[in-house]
């Protein structure tokens, strides 16, 4: 479903990714681990074409992502939901409106939006904060809102970039259960994380990046190489 | 994306950038208002010019003892030159009727006036204004001539004045339009620049260009249309005050009426122009952030 082929990415002469070959099958649950600056976020940015690779090809289904015409990008991004590390919430919209925006983008009519948005917020336990603007939310609440928004589009692939970074352990486990459930429902889940406990408990495929290279790709791996 | 939703979002953008909105609407309104005044004045002056040109260009007054036959002979002589477009004989009695008509509001002037006081005259129009001097020469040779009024100078002076006014007006409107276009672009650019990251985010969560662009275009267009409406309303309210004032200065020349159709035409034209500037400005400003 997703295939990175000989990918390299350079920023101002700095090699942040090189020689990346990675294939992810439909319905997989994959952890992306590695120290900060290893290239996890860049890899995600390449997949939704927030950035273009310096070399190599990326495939999503039959699409070659880096050659996708501009008008087709919305379609790609509706199928790949991302919980961004910096959240990227819409600052001028309330929590509810942030979710509704995505519902609107994917073509839900106002009545459906009215019905679905509160349900999605409930899923991440944010229904009480529905009328708050992002700047009125705590770090953890923002993170949950970012997750809610990514879920709203019912993406085929859900990518979460450090989604447990700012939430307490209990909420983190709730989130993992949620991601697990989504995965069981058929979505492919990719989660970049530093949370060793979660990775070690779930025993899923682990891809470890270091200095822009894949140094480990293990089927039922732990956070650290075993 | 349905229009009402775009509309709602556009209004929200306007509400959240109140002062920038007020600034650009003010500047556009001022531009439209001055443009309107200029257009009205240009149309008016054209009509005045036509009216002036339609007036007798030479009026020849004859001595009291000139008989109608003698004057008509002069008329024939003038017509024989082939240079005139019309020569009208105005008898003493007709002159009195005209005078009485003009002086209705001043009955005191009419007391003791008889047809003998006023001279008979010939009102001469030339086919070409440049032939007027020759016609005047012909008339001046007539021994019965009392006085000659030559309108060419008046017409020419008015035409020159109008030409200058038009040039000044046009330059003023051009400069103002340019300034207002720039200010509107800057305003829209600023509202959009503060949301650049937001626009990029919208793209990253899968919004299409049009889903993002729509409300911004509508916002720009709304500002343009609002300015045109305010400006035309102002003009509509001020014209009844301005016109008598100008008419007074121009004495007997009737200033043309500004018809509602004309005002509506002006409104539609300005609204279209405003909407165009607004939406083009938005288009350009948003484009930068849609590259993601």
Short mmCIF file of C-alpha atoms in Angstrom, two decimals:
data_model
loop_
_atom_site.label_atom_id
_atom_site.label_comp_id
_atom_site.label_asym_id
_atom_site.label_seq_id
_atom_site.Cartn_x
_atom_site.Cartn_y
_atom_site.Cartn_z
CA UNK A 1 0.00 0.00 0.00
CA UNK A 2 2.84 2.36 0.88
CA UNK A 3 6.29 2.00 -0.58
CA UNK A 4 9.36 4.16 -0.13
CA UNK A 5 11.94 3.38 -2.77
CA UNK A 6 15.54 4.60 -2.51
CA UNK A 7 14.40 7.78 -0.81
CA UNK A 8 16.83 10.53 0.06
CA UNK A 9 16.02 13.93 1.46
CA UNK A 10 18.39 16.81 1.82
CA UNK A 11 17.80 20.18 3.48
CA UNK A 12 20.41 22.78 2.59
CA UNK A 13 23.10 20.20 1.97
CA UNK A 14 22.19 18.35 5.15
CA UNK A 15 21.25 14.74 4.47
CA UNK A 16 18.25 13.98 6.70
CA UNK A 17 17.15 10.76 5.00
CA UNK A 18 19.10 8.45 2.79
CA UNK A 19 18.64 5.08 1.20
CA UNK A 20 15.16 4.56 2.63
CA UNK A 21 13.44 1.43 1.35
CA UNK A 22 10.29 0.60 3.21
CA UNK A 23 7.08 -1.16 2.38
CA UNK A 24 3.97 -0.96 4.52
CA UNK A 25 1.03 -3.26 3.87
CA UNK A 26 -2.61 -2.44 4.21
CA UNK A 27 -3.86 -2.94 7.76
CA UNK A 28 -0.44 -2.93 9.37
CA UNK A 29 0.36 -1.29 12.69
CA UNK A 30 3.85 0.11 12.61
CA UNK A 31 5.99 1.95 15.14
CA UNK A 32 8.55 4.39 13.90
CA UNK A 33 11.23 4.81 16.54
CA UNK A 34 14.59 6.46 16.86
CA UNK A 35 16.16 9.49 18.50
CA UNK A 36 14.99 13.03 17.81
CA UNK A 37 16.35 14.21 14.49
CA UNK A 38 16.53 10.67 13.11
CA UNK A 39 14.17 11.63 10.28
CA UNK A 40 10.81 10.24 11.46
CA UNK A 41 8.87 13.44 10.90
CA UNK A 42 10.53 14.03 7.55
CA UNK A 43 9.46 10.59 6.42
CA UNK A 44 5.86 11.44 7.32
CA UNK A 45 6.09 14.80 5.54
CA UNK A 46 7.26 13.05 2.40
CA UNK A 47 4.34 10.64 2.49
CA UNK A 48 1.70 13.38 2.46
CA UNK A 49 3.87 15.45 0.17
CA UNK A 50 4.34 18.31 2.55
CA UNK A 51 7.89 17.96 1.26
CA UNK A 52 9.34 16.46 -1.89
CA UNK A 53 12.12 13.87 -1.76
CA UNK A 54 15.51 14.80 -3.16
CA UNK A 55 15.73 11.35 -4.74
CA UNK A 56 13.67 8.19 -4.98
CA UNK A 57 10.01 7.37 -5.30
CA UNK A 58 7.13 7.04 -2.91
CA UNK A 59 4.04 5.07 -3.80
CA UNK A 60 0.66 5.17 -2.17
CA UNK A 61 -1.46 2.48 -3.81
CA UNK A 62 -0.95 3.16 -7.49
CA UNK A 63 -0.07 6.82 -7.04
CA UNK A 64 3.47 8.02 -7.15
CA UNK A 65 3.23 10.64 -4.47
CA UNK A 66 5.96 12.98 -5.65
CA UNK A 67 4.48 13.13 -9.15
CA UNK A 68 0.87 13.57 -8.09
CA UNK A 69 -0.71 16.62 -9.71
CA UNK A 70 -1.57 19.48 -7.38
CA UNK A 71 -5.33 18.95 -7.75
CA UNK A 72 -5.04 15.36 -6.58
CA UNK A 73 -3.20 16.14 -3.36
CA UNK A 74 -6.43 16.74 -1.39
CA UNK A 75 -7.52 13.21 -2.25
CA UNK A 76 -4.23 11.76 -1.00
CA UNK A 77 -4.40 13.77 2.20
CA UNK A 78 -7.99 12.77 2.88
CA UNK A 79 -6.92 9.14 2.75
CA UNK A 80 -3.87 9.66 4.93
CA UNK A 81 -4.82 11.31 8.23
CA UNK A 82 -1.99 12.81 10.22
CA UNK A 83 -1.76 13.77 13.88
CA UNK A 84 0.97 16.36 13.52
CA UNK A 85 3.64 16.71 16.13
CA UNK A 86 2.94 20.44 16.31
CA UNK A 87 -0.81 19.70 16.02
CA UNK A 88 -1.45 22.22 13.23
CA UNK A 89 -4.86 23.11 14.59
CA UNK A 90 -6.79 25.92 12.92
CA UNK A 91 -6.30 28.73 15.46
CA UNK A 92 -9.37 30.75 14.46
CA UNK A 93 -11.73 27.83 14.78
CA UNK A 94 -13.09 26.22 17.94
CA UNK A 95 -12.44 22.58 18.77
CA UNK A 96 -15.77 21.63 17.24
CA UNK A 97 -15.14 23.75 14.14
CA UNK A 98 -11.72 22.17 13.68
CA UNK A 99 -13.37 18.79 13.43
CA UNK A 100 -16.23 20.13 11.32
CA UNK A 101 -13.75 21.64 8.90
CA UNK A 102 -12.37 18.22 8.04
CA UNK A 103 -15.86 16.76 7.81
CA UNK A 104 -16.74 19.57 5.44
CA UNK A 105 -13.59 18.98 3.42
CA UNK A 106 -14.49 15.34 2.86
CA UNK A 107 -17.95 16.37 1.72
CA UNK A 108 -20.22 15.76 4.69
CA UNK A 109 -23.28 17.98 4.62
CA UNK A 110 -24.03 20.37 7.51
CA UNK A 111 -26.50 17.98 9.17
CA UNK A 112 -23.98 15.15 9.14
CA UNK A 113 -21.31 17.50 10.47
CA UNK A 114 -23.65 18.58 13.23
CA UNK A 115 -24.16 14.98 14.22
CA UNK A 116 -20.65 13.57 13.74
CA UNK A 117 -18.40 16.31 15.11
CA UNK A 118 -19.54 16.05 18.77
CA UNK A 119 -19.29 12.25 18.59
CA UNK A 120 -15.72 12.44 17.37
CA UNK A 121 -14.82 14.90 20.13
CA UNK A 122 -16.39 12.53 22.64
CA UNK A 123 -14.13 9.78 21.38
CA UNK A 124 -11.09 11.75 22.59
CA UNK A 125 -12.91 13.03 25.66
CA UNK A 126 -13.07 16.67 24.55
CA UNK A 127 -16.82 17.22 24.39
CA UNK A 128 -16.73 19.75 27.24
CA UNK A 129 -14.12 21.84 25.45
CA UNK A 130 -15.95 21.91 22.12
CA UNK A 131 -16.31 25.70 22.06
CA UNK A 132 -12.74 26.41 23.11
CA UNK A 133 -10.25 27.82 20.65
CA UNK A 134 -6.91 26.00 20.39
CA UNK A 135 -5.11 28.67 22.42
CA UNK A 136 -7.54 27.96 25.27
CA UNK A 137 -6.66 24.27 25.32
CA UNK A 138 -3.86 22.59 27.30
CA UNK A 139 -1.08 20.71 25.51
CA UNK A 140 -2.77 17.38 26.06
CA UNK A 141 -6.13 18.73 24.93
CA UNK A 142 -4.59 20.10 21.76
CA UNK A 143 -3.06 16.74 21.10
CA UNK A 144 -6.40 15.01 21.57
CA UNK A 145 -8.07 17.52 19.28
CA UNK A 146 -5.41 16.84 16.64
CA UNK A 147 -6.22 13.15 16.94
CA UNK A 148 -9.94 13.80 16.71
CA UNK A 149 -9.41 15.80 13.57
CA UNK A 150 -7.28 13.10 11.97
CA UNK A 151 -9.97 10.54 12.75
CA UNK A 152 -12.77 12.67 11.38
CA UNK A 153 -11.86 11.98 7.76
CA UNK A 154 -11.98 8.20 8.39
CA UNK A 155 -8.57 7.85 6.77
CA UNK A 156 -7.30 4.60 5.32
CA UNK A 157 -3.92 5.38 6.82
CA UNK A 158 -3.56 7.09 10.15
CA UNK A 159 -0.18 8.56 11.00
CA UNK A 160 0.49 9.82 14.50
CA UNK A 161 3.69 11.77 15.08
CA UNK A 162 4.54 11.55 18.79
CA UNK A 163 0.91 11.49 19.82
CA UNK A 164 1.61 10.62 23.44
CA UNK A 165 4.26 13.25 23.98
CA UNK A 166 2.09 15.62 25.96
CA UNK A 167 -0.49 13.45 27.59
CA UNK A 168 -0.47 11.62 30.89
CA UNK A 169 0.17 7.86 30.88
CA UNK A 170 -3.49 6.95 31.39
CA UNK A 171 -4.59 9.08 28.44
CA UNK A 172 -1.72 7.67 26.42
CA UNK A 173 -3.06 4.17 26.95
CA UNK A 174 -6.55 5.30 26.04
CA UNK A 175 -5.13 6.68 22.85
CA UNK A 176 -3.28 3.49 22.06
CA UNK A 177 -6.47 1.52 22.58
CA UNK A 178 -8.18 3.89 20.19
CA UNK A 179 -5.45 3.48 17.56
CA UNK A 180 -5.60 -0.26 18.04
CA UNK A 181 -9.34 -0.25 17.49
CA UNK A 182 -8.97 1.82 14.36
CA UNK A 183 -6.35 -0.60 13.14
CA UNK A 184 -8.66 -3.54 13.84
CA UNK A 185 -11.33 -1.79 11.79
CA UNK A 186 -8.94 -1.97 8.86
CA UNK A 187 -6.93 1.25 8.85
CA UNK A 188 -3.18 1.19 8.51
CA UNK A 189 -1.60 2.90 11.52
CA UNK A 190 1.87 4.41 11.64
CA UNK A 191 2.99 5.85 14.93
CA UNK A 192 6.23 7.68 15.52
CA UNK A 193 7.02 7.54 19.20
CA UNK A 194 9.56 7.74 22.01
CA UNK A 195 7.28 5.83 24.35
CA UNK A 196 9.18 2.61 25.01
CA UNK A 197 6.51 1.10 27.27
CA UNK A 198 3.88 1.28 24.59
CA UNK A 199 6.09 -0.17 21.88
CA UNK A 200 7.27 -2.94 24.13
CA UNK A 201 3.75 -3.87 25.23
CA UNK A 202 2.13 -3.89 21.81
CA UNK A 203 4.73 -6.02 20.08
CA UNK A 204 4.10 -4.72 16.59
CA UNK A 205 6.34 -4.05 13.64
CA UNK A 206 9.08 -1.60 14.58
CA UNK A 207 11.11 0.44 12.13
CA UNK A 208 14.03 2.24 13.71
CA UNK A 209 15.65 5.24 12.12
CA UNK A 210 19.01 6.66 13.04
CA UNK A 211 20.73 9.56 11.33
CA UNK A 212 18.39 9.29 8.38
CA UNK A 213 18.78 5.59 7.75
CA UNK A 214 16.69 2.58 8.60
CA UNK A 215 18.77 0.65 11.08
CA UNK A 216 16.15 -1.94 12.09
CA UNK A 217 12.92 -3.33 10.69
CA UNK A 218 11.55 -5.94 13.08
CA UNK A 219 8.25 -7.78 12.87
CA UNK A 220 7.26 -8.00 16.51
CA UNK A 221 9.85 -5.69 17.92
CA UNK A 222 10.47 -3.74 21.10
CA UNK A 223 11.54 -0.15 21.51
CA UNK A 224 15.20 -1.10 21.71
CA UNK A 225 16.93 -3.63 19.53
CA UNK A 226 16.89 -7.09 21.12
CA UNK B 1 -18.63 23.86 -1.57
CA UNK B 2 -21.99 25.59 -1.19
CA UNK B 3 -22.06 29.36 -1.45
CA UNK B 4 -23.87 30.07 1.83
CA UNK B 5 -21.09 28.34 3.73
CA UNK B 6 -18.42 30.30 1.89
CA UNK B 7 -20.43 33.40 2.63
CA UNK B 8 -20.54 32.63 6.33
CA UNK B 9 -16.81 32.02 6.43
CA UNK B 10 -16.15 35.19 4.44
CA UNK B 11 -18.18 37.23 6.93
CA UNK B 12 -16.25 35.62 9.74
CA UNK B 13 -12.95 36.68 8.11
CA UNK B 14 -14.28 40.21 7.77
CA UNK B 15 -15.41 40.29 11.39
CA UNK B 16 -12.06 39.10 12.66
CA UNK B 17 -10.16 41.78 10.76
CA UNK B 18 -12.46 44.72 11.48
CA UNK B 19 -10.03 47.59 11.18
CA UNK B 20 -8.32 46.39 8.07
CA UNK B 21 -11.75 45.93 6.56
CA UNK B 22 -12.83 49.44 7.56
CA UNK B 23 -9.63 50.91 6.10
CA UNK B 24 -9.95 49.25 2.74
CA UNK B 25 -13.67 49.97 2.47
CA UNK B 26 -13.00 53.64 3.27
CA UNK B 27 -10.27 53.95 0.69
CA UNK B 28 -12.30 52.19 -1.98
CA UNK B 29 -15.39 54.24 -1.13
CA UNK B 30 -13.43 57.47 -1.49
CA UNK B 31 -12.07 56.35 -4.85
CA UNK B 32 -15.47 55.32 -6.11
CA UNK B 33 -17.07 58.51 -4.85
CA UNK B 34 -14.55 60.76 -6.60
CA UNK B 35 -14.79 58.64 -9.72
CA UNK B 36 -18.56 59.01 -9.67
CA UNK B 37 -18.37 62.77 -9.26
CA UNK B 38 -15.91 62.89 -12.10
CA UNK B 39 -18.09 60.75 -14.33
CA UNK B 40 -21.18 62.82 -13.52
CA UNK B 41 -19.25 66.02 -14.19
CA UNK B 42 -17.87 64.68 -17.45
CA UNK B 43 -21.33 63.71 -18.67
CA UNK B 44 -22.75 67.02 -17.45
CA UNK B 45 -20.10 69.13 -19.10
CA UNK B 46 -20.60 67.31 -22.37
CA UNK B 47 -24.26 68.16 -22.27
CA UNK B 48 -23.51 71.76 -21.36
CA UNK B 49 -21.05 71.98 -24.21
CA UNK B 50 -23.62 70.61 -26.63
CA UNK B 51 -26.19 73.05 -25.37
CA UNK B 52 -23.75 75.93 -25.75
CA UNK B 53 -22.89 74.84 -29.24
CA UNK B 54 -26.57 74.60 -30.10
CA UNK B 55 -27.11 78.19 -29.08
CA UNK B 56 -26.96 80.99 -31.63
CA UNK B 57 -23.33 81.54 -32.13
CA UNK B 58 -23.74 85.06 -33.34
CA UNK B 59 -26.56 87.31 -32.37
CA UNK B 60 -26.82 90.41 -34.49
CA UNK B 61 -28.92 93.22 -33.02
CA UNK B 62 -30.35 95.75 -35.43
CA UNK B 63 -30.98 99.45 -35.05
CA UNK B 64 -34.49 100.53 -34.07
CA UNK B 65 -35.24 101.95 -37.45
CA UNK B 66 -34.38 98.77 -39.37
CA UNK B 67 -37.47 97.32 -40.97
CA UNK B 68 -38.33 93.66 -41.05
CA UNK B 69 -37.76 93.59 -44.83
CA UNK B 70 -34.29 95.02 -44.43
CA UNK B 71 -33.37 92.53 -41.78
CA UNK B 72 -34.76 89.62 -43.78
CA UNK B 73 -32.65 90.81 -46.70
CA UNK B 74 -29.59 90.50 -44.48
CA UNK B 75 -30.79 87.04 -43.51
CA UNK B 76 -30.99 86.04 -47.15
CA UNK B 77 -27.53 87.41 -47.74
CA UNK B 78 -26.13 85.33 -44.90
CA UNK B 79 -27.86 82.20 -46.06
CA UNK B 80 -26.51 82.77 -49.54
CA UNK B 81 -22.95 82.32 -48.23
CA UNK B 82 -23.76 78.65 -47.58
CA UNK B 83 -21.87 78.79 -44.33
CA UNK B 84 -24.81 78.94 -41.98
CA UNK B 85 -26.77 76.06 -40.56
CA UNK B 86 -29.59 78.34 -39.48
CA UNK B 87 -30.48 81.98 -39.36
CA UNK B 88 -33.46 82.91 -37.22
CA UNK B 89 -35.18 86.23 -37.23
CA UNK B 90 -36.33 87.44 -33.82
CA UNK B 91 -38.66 90.43 -34.08
CA UNK B 92 -39.03 93.09 -31.42
CA UNK B 93 -42.28 91.49 -30.30
CA UNK B 94 -40.73 88.06 -30.02
CA UNK B 95 -37.81 89.53 -28.11
CA UNK B 96 -40.28 91.00 -25.66
CA UNK B 97 -42.03 87.66 -25.20
CA UNK B 98 -38.69 85.98 -24.51
CA UNK B 99 -37.69 88.75 -22.12
CA UNK B 100 -40.98 88.49 -20.27
CA UNK B 101 -40.53 84.81 -19.99
CA UNK B 102 -37.06 85.21 -18.50
CA UNK B 103 -38.17 87.95 -16.12
CA UNK B 104 -41.30 86.34 -14.74
CA UNK B 105 -39.85 86.24 -11.28
CA UNK B 106 -38.99 89.89 -11.44
CA UNK B 107 -42.19 91.72 -12.33
CA UNK B 108 -40.61 95.08 -11.54
CA UNK B 109 -38.44 94.77 -14.61
CA UNK B 110 -41.47 94.35 -16.79
CA UNK B 111 -43.08 97.63 -15.85
CA UNK B 112 -43.10 100.14 -18.62
CA UNK B 113 -41.49 97.80 -21.09
CA UNK B 114 -42.85 97.79 -24.59
CA UNK B 115 -41.66 96.01 -27.68
CA UNK B 116 -39.94 99.20 -28.79
CA UNK B 117 -37.28 98.96 -26.15
CA UNK B 118 -35.88 95.70 -27.37
CA UNK B 119 -34.02 95.37 -30.65
CA UNK B 120 -34.89 92.95 -33.40
CA UNK B 121 -32.14 90.44 -34.08
CA UNK B 122 -30.86 87.63 -36.23
CA UNK B 123 -29.59 84.47 -34.49
CA UNK B 124 -26.99 82.87 -36.64
CA UNK B 125 -25.52 79.39 -36.38
CA UNK B 126 -22.61 78.32 -38.52
CA UNK B 127 -22.10 74.83 -39.87
CA UNK B 128 -18.50 75.13 -38.77
CA UNK B 129 -17.36 77.14 -35.81
CA UNK B 130 -14.34 78.23 -37.84
CA UNK B 131 -16.60 80.05 -40.31
CA UNK B 132 -17.95 82.31 -37.62
CA UNK B 133 -15.42 85.12 -38.18
CA UNK B 134 -16.37 85.34 -41.87
CA UNK B 135 -20.05 85.49 -41.04
CA UNK B 136 -19.32 88.14 -38.47
CA UNK B 137 -17.43 90.18 -41.04
CA UNK B 138 -20.36 90.01 -43.44
CA UNK B 139 -22.66 91.22 -40.69
CA UNK B 140 -20.41 94.02 -39.59
CA UNK B 141 -20.59 95.55 -43.04
CA UNK B 142 -24.33 96.07 -42.60
CA UNK B 143 -25.12 99.73 -41.87
CA UNK B 144 -28.24 98.73 -39.95
CA UNK B 145 -26.30 96.67 -37.44
CA UNK B 146 -26.42 97.95 -33.88
CA UNK B 147 -24.39 95.32 -32.04
CA UNK B 148 -22.90 91.87 -32.53
CA UNK B 149 -22.65 89.19 -29.85
CA UNK B 150 -20.16 86.56 -30.59
CA UNK B 151 -20.58 83.30 -28.70
CA UNK B 152 -17.59 81.50 -30.08
CA UNK B 153 -15.32 82.79 -27.36
CA UNK B 154 -17.66 81.55 -24.66
CA UNK B 155 -17.89 78.11 -26.21
CA UNK B 156 -14.17 77.89 -26.79
CA UNK B 157 -13.35 78.99 -23.28
CA UNK B 158 -15.77 76.48 -21.86
CA UNK B 159 -14.35 73.74 -24.01
CA UNK B 160 -10.83 74.52 -22.89
CA UNK B 161 -11.92 74.62 -19.28
CA UNK B 162 -13.62 71.26 -19.67
CA UNK B 163 -10.59 69.76 -21.36
CA UNK B 164 -8.38 70.85 -18.49
CA UNK B 165 -10.91 69.71 -15.91
CA UNK B 166 -11.24 66.39 -17.62
CA UNK B 167 -7.48 65.87 -17.70
CA UNK B 168 -7.12 66.79 -14.03
CA UNK B 169 -10.13 64.68 -13.10
CA UNK B 170 -8.93 61.74 -15.07
CA UNK B 171 -5.43 61.89 -13.57
CA UNK B 172 -6.91 62.20 -10.10
CA UNK B 173 -9.17 59.22 -10.61
CA UNK B 174 -6.35 57.18 -12.12
CA UNK B 175 -4.01 57.92 -9.22
CA UNK B 176 -6.71 57.26 -6.65
CA UNK B 177 -7.71 54.02 -8.30
CA UNK B 178 -4.13 52.88 -8.25
CA UNK B 179 -3.73 53.79 -4.58
CA UNK B 180 -6.96 52.09 -3.68
CA UNK B 181 -6.09 48.95 -5.60
CA UNK B 182 -2.75 48.84 -3.77
CA UNK B 183 -4.34 49.41 -0.37
CA UNK B 184 -6.98 46.78 -0.99
CA UNK B 185 -4.32 44.32 -2.11
CA UNK B 186 -2.26 45.13 0.98
CA UNK B 187 -5.29 44.68 3.25
CA UNK B 188 -6.27 41.39 1.78
CA UNK B 189 -2.65 40.33 1.66
CA UNK B 190 -2.29 41.09 5.36
CA UNK B 191 -5.43 39.25 6.38
CA UNK B 192 -4.26 36.29 4.39
CA UNK B 193 -0.62 36.46 5.47
CA UNK B 194 -1.66 36.21 9.11
CA UNK B 195 -3.42 33.01 8.12
CA UNK B 196 -0.71 31.60 5.89
CA UNK B 197 0.05 28.74 8.22
CA UNK B 198 -3.65 28.06 8.59
CA UNK B 199 -4.09 27.86 4.84
CA UNK B 200 -1.21 25.40 4.65
CA UNK B 201 -2.80 23.34 7.39
CA UNK B 202 -6.08 23.30 5.50
CA UNK B 203 -4.20 21.93 2.53
CA UNK B 204 -2.49 19.29 4.67
CA UNK B 205 -5.79 17.98 6.03
CA UNK B 206 -7.06 17.60 2.49
CA UNK B 207 -8.88 20.80 1.61
CA UNK B 208 -8.89 21.57 -2.09
CA UNK B 209 -7.73 24.93 -3.43
CA UNK B 210 -11.28 26.05 -3.97
CA UNK B 211 -12.44 25.05 -0.53
CA UNK B 212 -9.78 27.39 0.85
CA UNK B 213 -9.89 30.10 -1.77
CA UNK B 214 -13.68 30.49 -1.94
CA UNK B 215 -14.24 32.41 1.29
CA UNK B 216 -11.23 34.65 0.70
CA UNK B 217 -12.36 35.56 -2.81
CA UNK B 218 -15.82 36.26 -1.49
CA UNK B 219 -14.37 38.41 1.28
CA UNK B 220 -12.48 40.53 -1.24
CA UNK B 221 -15.49 40.80 -3.52
CA UNK B 222 -17.78 41.76 -0.63
CA UNK B 223 -15.51 44.63 0.37
CA UNK B 224 -15.54 45.93 -3.21
CA UNK B 225 -19.30 45.70 -3.53
CA UNK B 226 -19.87 47.30 -0.12
CA UNK B 227 -17.66 50.25 -1.09
CA UNK B 228 -19.54 50.74 -4.35
CA UNK B 229 -22.87 50.73 -2.54
CA UNK B 230 -21.72 53.22 0.10
CA UNK B 231 -20.24 55.50 -2.53
CA UNK B 232 -23.33 55.50 -4.75
CA UNK B 233 -25.60 56.07 -1.78
CA UNK B 234 -23.49 59.06 -0.78
CA UNK B 235 -23.64 60.40 -4.30
CA UNK B 236 -27.39 59.90 -4.43
CA UNK B 237 -27.80 61.83 -1.19
CA UNK B 238 -25.38 64.61 -2.11
CA UNK B 239 -26.36 65.27 -5.73
CA UNK B 240 -29.58 67.15 -4.93
CA UNK B 241 -27.49 69.43 -2.72
CA UNK B 242 -24.63 69.84 -5.18
CA UNK B 243 -26.58 70.35 -8.41
CA UNK B 244 -28.43 73.56 -7.54
CA UNK B 245 -25.16 74.93 -6.25
CA UNK B 246 -23.39 74.25 -9.53
CA UNK B 247 -26.42 75.32 -11.57
CA UNK B 248 -26.43 78.61 -9.72
CA UNK B 249 -22.82 79.20 -10.74
CA UNK B 250 -23.63 78.44 -14.35
CA UNK B 251 -26.63 80.78 -14.36
CA UNK B 252 -28.98 80.10 -17.22
CA UNK B 253 -27.47 76.86 -18.42
CA UNK B 254 -29.64 74.02 -17.18
CA UNK B 255 -27.56 71.29 -15.64
CA UNK B 256 -28.65 67.90 -16.89
CA UNK B 257 -30.58 65.70 -14.50
CA UNK B 258 -28.72 62.70 -13.13
CA UNK B 259 -31.09 59.87 -13.86
CA UNK B 260 -31.55 56.89 -11.53
CA UNK B 261 -30.65 54.64 -14.43
CA UNK B 262 -27.33 56.42 -14.67
CA UNK B 263 -26.73 56.00 -10.93
CA UNK B 264 -27.60 52.31 -11.07
CA UNK B 265 -25.27 51.88 -14.01
CA UNK B 266 -22.54 53.58 -12.03
CA UNK B 267 -23.25 51.36 -9.01
CA UNK B 268 -23.14 48.19 -11.06
CA UNK B 269 -19.94 49.24 -12.81
CA UNK B 270 -18.19 50.16 -9.58
CA UNK B 271 -19.44 47.09 -7.75
CA UNK B 272 -18.14 44.90 -10.57
CA UNK B 273 -14.80 46.71 -10.50
CA UNK B 274 -14.62 46.47 -6.70
CA UNK B 275 -15.49 42.81 -6.73
CA UNK B 276 -12.84 42.25 -9.38
CA UNK B 277 -10.08 44.02 -7.45
CA UNK B 278 -11.10 42.27 -4.26
CA UNK B 279 -11.22 38.82 -5.69
CA UNK B 280 -8.12 39.16 -7.85
CA UNK B 281 -6.27 40.49 -4.80
CA UNK B 282 -7.39 37.53 -2.74
CA UNK B 283 -6.50 35.12 -5.49
CA UNK B 284 -2.96 36.44 -5.71
CA UNK B 285 -2.50 36.57 -1.94
CA UNK B 286 -3.82 33.06 -1.30
CA UNK B 287 -1.93 31.49 -4.17
CA UNK B 288 1.35 31.78 -2.34
CA UNK B 289 0.13 29.53 0.47
CA UNK B 290 -1.58 26.97 -1.69
CA UNK B 291 1.68 25.56 -3.00
CA UNK B 292 1.86 23.03 -0.16
#
